[in-house]
């Protein structure tokens, strides 16, 4: 399966976790990495180019750090600019129909803090609901998310293990992910 990982990190060079994930992904020929902040440092997204890129892939992964319980601003702008009426949705907007999407995020806090009664009160799944609904609205398939927790404290060896799990998650069949 041809997979595109869209990385949206405003300071990727400073991120241990996202850097570790990308390093592992880069070892696989069937996974292409697209760095939004690297491509569009001025925030001006080439809509046609992005749409053509999406047309080429079967599975799209959105990788980003969780910032203020949401995506970084350029990823939100990417959604607004690229997933347009008549292309991604609407009576003739079927370019994403049947494509698989995975959300992959890194969170500075522990997994137990992302639950009812935890310091963040909600699960990552609950916080990602707007992305899930947006993806489903296009006719695409939303697959289970991948989350690396506690990125501020995690040891390098654990990050390497998480990166291998991430690659396995991305490469797994849809049936296996949904189980």
Backbone as a ProteinNet text record, in pm:
[ID]
protein_1_A
[PRIMARY]
XXXXXXXXXXXXXXXXXXXXXXXXXXXXXXXXXXXXXXXXXXXXXXXXXXXXXXXXXXXXXXXXXXXXXXXXXXXXXXXXXXXXXXXXXXXXXXXXXXXXXXXXXXXXXXXXXXXXXXXXXXXXXXXXXXXXXXXXXXXXXXXXXXXXXXXXXXXXXXXXXXXXXXXXXXXXXXXXXXX
[TERTIARY]
84.6	0	89.2	59.3	136.1	88.4	180.5	145.2	219.1	144	199.2	181.8	291.5	285.8	303.9	199.7	204.1	240.8	359.9	409.6	383.4	318.7	289.3	341.7	466.2	528.3	597.6	556.8	613.6	761.7	815.4	958.5	1012.1	1002.7	1038.7	1182.4	1272.9	1414.1	1437	1344	1355.9	1279.4	1210.8	1124.6	1195	1222.4	1280.2	1183.3	1058.2	960.5	927.8	889.7	853.9	974.5	1090.7	1213	1238.1	1221.2	1240.8	1140.8	1017.3	915.6	952.8	994.7	1031.2	1154.9	1252.2	1372.9	1338.1	1250.1	1209.7	1131.8	1041.7	962.2	1048.9	1154.5	1239.8	1314.2	1312.6	1376.5	1289.7	1166.9	1071	1039.6	1061.3	1043.5	898.6	803.7	663.6	597.9	678.1	626.5	698.7	623	678.8	641.8	735.2	715.9	706.8	606.6	579.8	570.8	668.5	678.5	610	491.3	415.4	489.1	545.8	616.1	744.4	805.9	923.4	888.1	774.8	729.1	670.8	602.8	529.7	563.2	687.8	725.6	650.6	601.6	525.4	375.8	334.5	194	109.8	168.6	94.2	98.6	-9.8	-18.1	-51.3	21.7	-6	-117.1	-238.7	-355.9	-355	-330.7	-330.9	-223.8	-106.7	1.7	-37.3	-96.6	-137.4	-246.2	-340.9	-447.2	-391.2	-299.1	-235.2	-157.3	-92.9	-18.4	-112.7	-222.9	-319.8	-377.1	-395.6	-449.4	-360.1	-231.6	-134	-127.1	-189	-169.9	-299.7	-284.6	-398	-422.7	-312.8	-321.8	-247.6	-313.3	-254.7	-250	-132.3	-112.7	-89.3	-160	-142.8	-67.1	58.5	145	170.9	145.6	163.4	170.8	228.5	224.4	89	37.6	-86.3	-54.6	-110.1	-87.4	-219.9	-229.2	-352.5	-473.3	-456.1	-561.6	-610.4	-524.4	-562.8	-439.4	-458.6	-349.9	-272.2	-150.3	-79.6	-157.1	-141.4	-222.3	-209.1	-90.9	-75	-153.2	-168.2	-247.9	-395.5	-443.4	-582.8	-602.8	-508.4	-516.1	-512.7	-430.1	-422.5	-560.5	-627.6	-763.2	-854.9	-853	-942.1	-914	-787	-749.1	-754.8	-711.9	-693.1	-819	-889.5	-1006.9	-1130.7	-1136.8	-1237.3	-1362.8	-1468.7	-1594.9	-1570.8	-1622.6	-1603.8	-1478.8	-1390	-1271.6	-1275.7	-1288.2	-1287.5	-1427.7	-1525.2	-1663.1	-1757.7	-1886.1	-1986.2	-2024.4	-2114.6	-2168.2	-2060.9	-1955.2	-1848.7	-1714.8	-1713.9	-1589.8	-1562.1	-1500.3	-1480.8	-1334.5	-1242.3	-1100.8	-1046.3	-1107.9	-1059	-1143.7	-1249.8	-1341.4	-1266.5	-1277.6	-1216	-1069.5	-1007.3	-868.1	-867.3	-757.9	-746.4	-665.5	-713.4	-644.7	-615.3	-496	-456	-406	-450	-397.6	-290.2	-174.1	-63.8	-19.3	-28.3	5.3	97.6	169.8	255.9	201.6	204	151.1	254.5	276.2	374.8	335.9	207.6	160.2	141.4	120.4	103.8	-33.4	-41.8	-168.9	-278.2	-243	-345.2	-401	-327.9	-381.4	-487.8	-490.8	-591.2	-702.2	-783.5	-899.1	-993.6	-1112.1	-1208	-1150.1	-1144.9	-1086.1	-937.4	-875.3	-734	-717.9	-596.2	-573.4	-617.2	-623.2	-668.9	-815.4	-879.1	-1022.3	-1077.2	-1012.6	-1063.7	-957.6	-1002.7	-910.3	-862.5	-751.9	-704.3	-810.1	-874.6	-980.4	-1091.2	-1128.3	-1230.8	-1179.9	-1054.3	-997.6	-981.2	-965.6	-947.3	-1079.2	-1189.9	-1320.4	-1343.8	-1307.5	-1326.8	-1249	-1127.3	-1051.3	-1119.7	-1162.1	-1230	-1353.3	-1434.4	-1556.5	-1525.2	-1424.2	-1385	-1339.9	-1260.6	-1211.6	-1327.9	-1413.8	-1528.9	-1622.2	-1633.1	-1719.9	-1677.2	-1548.5	-1497	-1518.9	-1568.7	-1585.8	-1463.6	-1364	-1243.8	-1269.5	-1179.1	-1190.1	-1096.5	-1151.6	-1072.4	-1029.9	-899.7	-845.7	-799.5	-779.8	-739.9	-612.1	-612.6	-500.8	-382	-267.6	-147.3	-99.6	-71.9	-32.7	93.6	187.2	303.1	281.6	268.4	245.1	375.8	368.6	476.4	608	597	714.8	817	777.6	871.9	966.7	923.4	999.7	1052	998.5	1029.9	1179.2	1235.5	1376.4	1395.3	1515.9	1546.4	1515.4	1547.9	1521	1371.5	1293.1	1147.5	1094.5	1152.6	1112.4	1139.9	1251.8	1283.5	1181.5	1142.9	1041.5	908	870.6	745.7	749.8	865	879.7	859	909.4	887.6	739.7	676.2	532.5	452.3	494.2	429	436.2	553.1	569.1	482.8	480.6	395	248.8	208.8	70.2	33.7	121.4	96.1	89.9	173.7	182.7	80.7	12.3	-84.9	-204.3	-269.4	-388.8	-500.6	-594.5	-707.5	-786.1	-801.9	-878	-810.5	-678	-603.7	-615.3	-610.3	-619.8	-755.9	-859.6	-996.5	-1030.8	-964	-992.4	-986.3
-117.6	0	124	216.6	340.1	438.4	480.1	559.5	692.5	797.2	931.9	974.8	1015.9	1070.1	1220.9	1292.9	1438.6	1482.5	1538	1580.4	1730.2	1766.7	1907.6	1942.1	1982.7	2020.5	2154.7	2257.8	2391.4	2404.7	2312.2	2316	2173.1	2107.4	1966.6	1938.5	2029.3	2007.8	2001	2049.4	2046.7	1931.7	1852.4	1747.1	1611.9	1561.5	1427.6	1321.5	1330.9	1227	1221.5	1333.3	1332.7	1299.7	1344.8	1313	1161.9	1098.7	954.1	877.8	924.4	858.9	868.9	986	1007.5	926.4	920.6	841.6	697.4	640	500.4	486.4	578.7	571.5	580.8	660.3	682.3	555.4	452.6	325.7	239.5	284.6	204.5	270	194.7	247.4	278.8	213	232.9	347	420	531.8	658.8	757.4	887.6	989	1078.4	1178.1	1316.1	1390.5	1524.6	1621.8	1708.1	1800.8	1933.3	1956.8	2078	2206.6	2213.8	2336	2355.2	2247.3	2256.8	2304.6	2257.4	2294.9	2435.4	2474.4	2601.4	2685.3	2729.5	2807.4	2940.6	2988.7	3113.9	3089.7	2963.7	2930.2	2932.8	2963.1	2966.9	2829.7	2756.2	2618.2	2614.3	2533	2509.4	2404	2449.3	2362.7	2255.4	2294.9	2198.5	2091.6	2131.8	2036.8	1938.1	1988.7	1901.9	1804.6	1851.2	1763.4	1655	1692.5	1593.7	1491	1536.2	1446.7	1346	1393.2	1305	1201.9	1241	1149.1	1027.1	1040.2	934.2	825.3	847.9	757.3	690.2	568.9	491.6	518.4	544.7	568.4	697.2	783.9	911.8	915.9	947.6	959.5	1106.6	1157.3	1295.1	1290	1327.2	1320.9	1461.6	1482	1614.9	1605.8	1707.6	1713.5	1770.9	1723	1777.9	1913.8	2019	2155.1	2214.9	2250.6	2306.7	2220.2	2088.5	1990.1	1986.7	2021.7	2026.7	2008.9	2035.7	2027.8	2158.8	2156.2	2281.8	2363.6	2495.6	2580.4	2550.5	2512.8	2487.9	2364.3	2265.4	2147.6	2184.6	2266.6	2313.3	2391.8	2478.6	2555.6	2461	2357	2257.8	2194.8	2155.6	2100.6	2200.8	2323.8	2426.2	2455.9	2462.8	2501	2385.8	2267	2156	2070.7	2045.3	1957.8	2039.7	2078.4	2173.3	2104.8	2183.1	2140.2	2115.1	2006	1972.2	1888.8	1885.6	1799.8	1690.9	1730	1633.4	1594.3	1677.3	1648.3	1723.1	1698.8	1757	1656.3	1694.6	1600	1541.6	1615.2	1564.4	1551.7	1577.6	1573.7	1437.7	1351.8	1213.9	1169.2	1261.5	1225	1147.3	1164.2	1094.3	972.1	952.5	842.3	709.2	635.1	504.4	505.2	622.4	629.4	612.3	561.8	538.9	650.2	697.5	802.2	751.9	785.9	757.7	888.4	918.1	1030.9	977.1	1041.5	1003.5	1128.7	1125.1	1244.4	1211.1	1312.3	1300.5	1394.2	1345.4	1422.6	1427.4	1543.6	1560.7	1494.9	1478.5	1422.7	1271.3	1209.4	1064.2	1021.2	894.1	840.1	852.2	829.8	834.3	975.3	1077.2	1213.6	1242.3	1159.2	1174.1	1072	1096.4	1011.9	1088.8	1039.8	1100.3	1095.2	1207.4	1215	1245.4	1238.3	1272.7	1423.4	1471	1615.7	1681.1	1605.7	1660.4	1628.6	1550.6	1522.6	1440.8	1440.2	1370.6	1277.1	1174.1	1084.6	1151.8	1103.1	1152.9	1126.7	1012.3	979.2	1085.9	1129.2	1234.4	1366.2	1397.6	1523	1522	1404.8	1392.8	1381.3	1386.7	1369.3	1464.8	1593.9	1681.1	1633.3	1583.3	1529.4	1405.2	1318.3	1195.9	1229.3	1321.6	1357.5	1424.7	1508.3	1574.6	1472.4	1377.3	1273.2	1188.2	1146.6	1065	1142.3	1271.9	1355.2	1349.9	1326.6	1319.3	1182	1086.8	951.1	864.9	920.7	843.7	756.7	664.9	570.3	616.5	636.3	679.1	555.1	530.4	415	458	363.2	398.2	483.4	576.9	669.5	599.5	662.6	618.6	735.4	709	815.3	775.9	868.7	852.8	950.3	896.2	977	1007.4	1104.2	1134.2	1168.8	1240.7	1267.9	1358.7	1429.7	1516.2	1435	1315.1	1234.8	1103.9	1059.9	926.9	914.2	798.8	770.4	742.4	763.8	743.2	600.7	502.1	362	337.1	396.3	380.4	450.1	563.8	633.4	547	479.7	390.8	278	224.2	119.5	173.7	292.1	355	379	418.3	443.1	314.2	202.2	73	34.8	57.1	28.9	116.7	240.4	335	284.4	243.2	191.8	68	-21	-140.1	-100.4	-0.4	47.5	101.1	180.2	239.5	131.8	31.7	-70.8	-183.3	-188.8	-294.9	-280.5	-391.2	-386.1	-317.6	-262.3	-193.5	-287.4	-412.5	-510.2	-532.6	-542.5	-564.7	-442.8	-321.8	-200.6	-184.8	-227.1	-208.8	-312.5	-427.8	-533.4	-484.5
0	0	0	-86.3	-97.3	10.3	97.2	214.3	215.2	244.4	259.8	404.5	466.5	602.5	592.1	627.6	627.8	769.4	782	912.1	926.8	1036.2	1063.1	1201.7	1205.8	1332.8	1313.3	1386.5	1366.2	1400.8	1479.3	1510.6	1514.7	1402.6	1391.1	1434.4	1402.7	1436.8	1588	1666.6	1812.9	1877.7	1799.1	1853	1855.6	1972.7	1984.8	1935.8	1977.8	1947.4	1798.5	1740.7	1598.6	1511.8	1552.1	1478.2	1480.6	1595.6	1607.1	1519.2	1516	1432.8	1285.1	1242.9	1102.1	1064.8	1154	1125.7	1095.6	1175.2	1153.9	1023.5	996.8	874.2	749.3	756.8	639.7	595.7	677.5	642.6	550.4	523.4	447.5	313.6	205.7	70.3	34.2	97.7	62.2	141.2	218.4	298.2	256.4	212.4	176.2	284.1	313.6	418.4	354.5	396.3	343.4	462.1	474.9	587.7	551.5	606.2	572	607.8	727.3	767.4	687.1	644.4	558.7	418.9	367.5	233.2	228	334	334.2	457.1	470.2	588.2	598.2	483.8	483.4	502.8	510	530.8	404.7	290.9	164.4	98.7	112.9	66.8	-82.1	-156.8	-298	-304.4	-316.7	-307.6	-415.5	-538.3	-649.2	-628.5	-586.4	-560.6	-450.5	-343.3	-232.8	-276.7	-355.4	-403.8	-495.4	-583	-671.1	-588.5	-484.2	-396.3	-330	-277.7	-212.1	-309.6	-434.6	-535.3	-555.3	-528.5	-556.3	-449.4	-334.2	-220.6	-177.9	-122.3	-71.3	76.6	148.8	293	323.9	400.2	439.6	591.9	643.1	788	819.2	916.5	963.1	1094.6	1092	1210.7	1262.2	1390.8	1449.5	1601.6	1663.7	1810	1852.6	1960.9	2014.9	2077.3	2020.7	2069.9	2114.4	2238.2	2291.9	2255.1	2269.3	2247.3	2102.7	2010.8	1870.4	1781.3	1654.2	1557.3	1554.5	1502.8	1477.9	1372.8	1373.7	1285.6	1136.8	1089.7	946.2	902.2	988.1	951.9	942.4	1032.3	1023.4	893.6	859.5	734.7	614.6	622.9	515.9	493.4	601.2	589.7	520.4	567.5	513	365.8	329.2	192.8	93.3	133.9	40.9	24.3	131.7	125.1	88.3	-37.4	-84.9	-139.8	-141.2	-201.8	-350.8	-399.7	-540	-564.7	-467.2	-478.3	-370.7	-245.4	-135.5	-89.4	-114.5	-73.6	-166.1	-150.7	-239.3	-346.1	-432.9	-531.5	-622.7	-652.3	-738.4	-664.8	-536.7	-459.5	-402.1	-481.2	-438.3	-440.5	-442.3	-454	-333.4	-218.2	-98.5	-63.6	-138.1	-109.5	-110.8	-0.9	11.2	53.3	56.3	102.8	254.4	306.4	450.4	515	627.1	703.4	843.9	890.9	1028.9	1089.5	1208.4	1284.3	1377.5	1375.6	1464.2	1537.7	1668.1	1744.6	1861.2	1904	2020.7	2127.8	2249.9	2361.9	2473.4	2528	2633.8	2764.4	2787.5	2914.4	2904.4	3019.1	3026.1	2973.9	2938.4	2889.4	2996	3121.7	3227.4	3248.5	3203.8	3216.6	3111.6	3004.8	2899	2918.4	3020	3047.9	3138.4	3150.2	3241.5	3382.4	3447.4	3580.3	3578.8	3463	3450.2	3437.7	3443.9	3440.9	3309.6	3200.9	3073.1	3043.2	3128.3	3129.4	3013.8	2899.1	2782.5	2725.3	2655.5	2587.5	2458.8	2405.4	2276.2	2169.9	2177.4	2081.4	2083.6	2201.5	2211.5	2155.1	2181.6	2131.6	1979.6	1920.9	1775.4	1698.8	1769.4	1705.2	1587.6	1595.1	1477.9	1354.3	1373.8	1260.3	1204.4	1293	1250.7	1167.3	1215.4	1142.6	1010	1007	882.4	779.1	821.7	731.7	681.1	769.5	729	635.4	653.9	570	423.5	399	261.9	199.1	275.1	225.6	247	313.2	345.1	467.7	491.4	602.6	713.8	831.8	947.7	1024.7	1027.3	1099.8	1239.5	1328.8	1465.7	1469.7	1561.1	1578.5	1644.6	1631.4	1701.1	1785.6	1912.5	2004.2	2079.6	2085.4	2172.4	2287.9	2407.6	2527.3	2598.7	2686.7	2780.4	2709.6	2598.5	2515.9	2583.3	2685.5	2756	2844.7	2883.6	2978.5	2921.8	2808.8	2756.8	2721.3	2754.7	2726.3	2577.4	2529.3	2387.4	2342.1	2423.1	2386.2	2372.1	2461.5	2452.4	2327.4	2292.4	2169.7	2046.9	2044.9	1932.8	1922.9	2036.7	2038.9	1988.3	2033.9	1987.8	1836.9	1785.2	1641.4	1561.9	1612.9	1545.2	1549.7	1664.4	1676.5	1579.7	1567	1476.6	1332.6	1289.9	1153.9	1133	1230.3	1221.4	1212	1288.7	1287.3	1149.1	1092.8	960.8	852.5	862.7	758.8	775.2	887.7	913.2	818.1	792.2	708.7	785.5	713.8	775	864.9	822.7	901.3	1037.2	1035.2	1159.3	1251.9	1195.1	1276.6	1340.8	1270.7	1320.9	1427.6	1426.1	1525.2	1666.6
[MASK]
+++++++++++++++++++++++++++++++++++++++++++++++++++++++++++++++++++++++++++++++++++++++++++++++++++++++++++++++++++++++++++++++++++++++++++++++++++++++++++++++++++++++++++++++++++

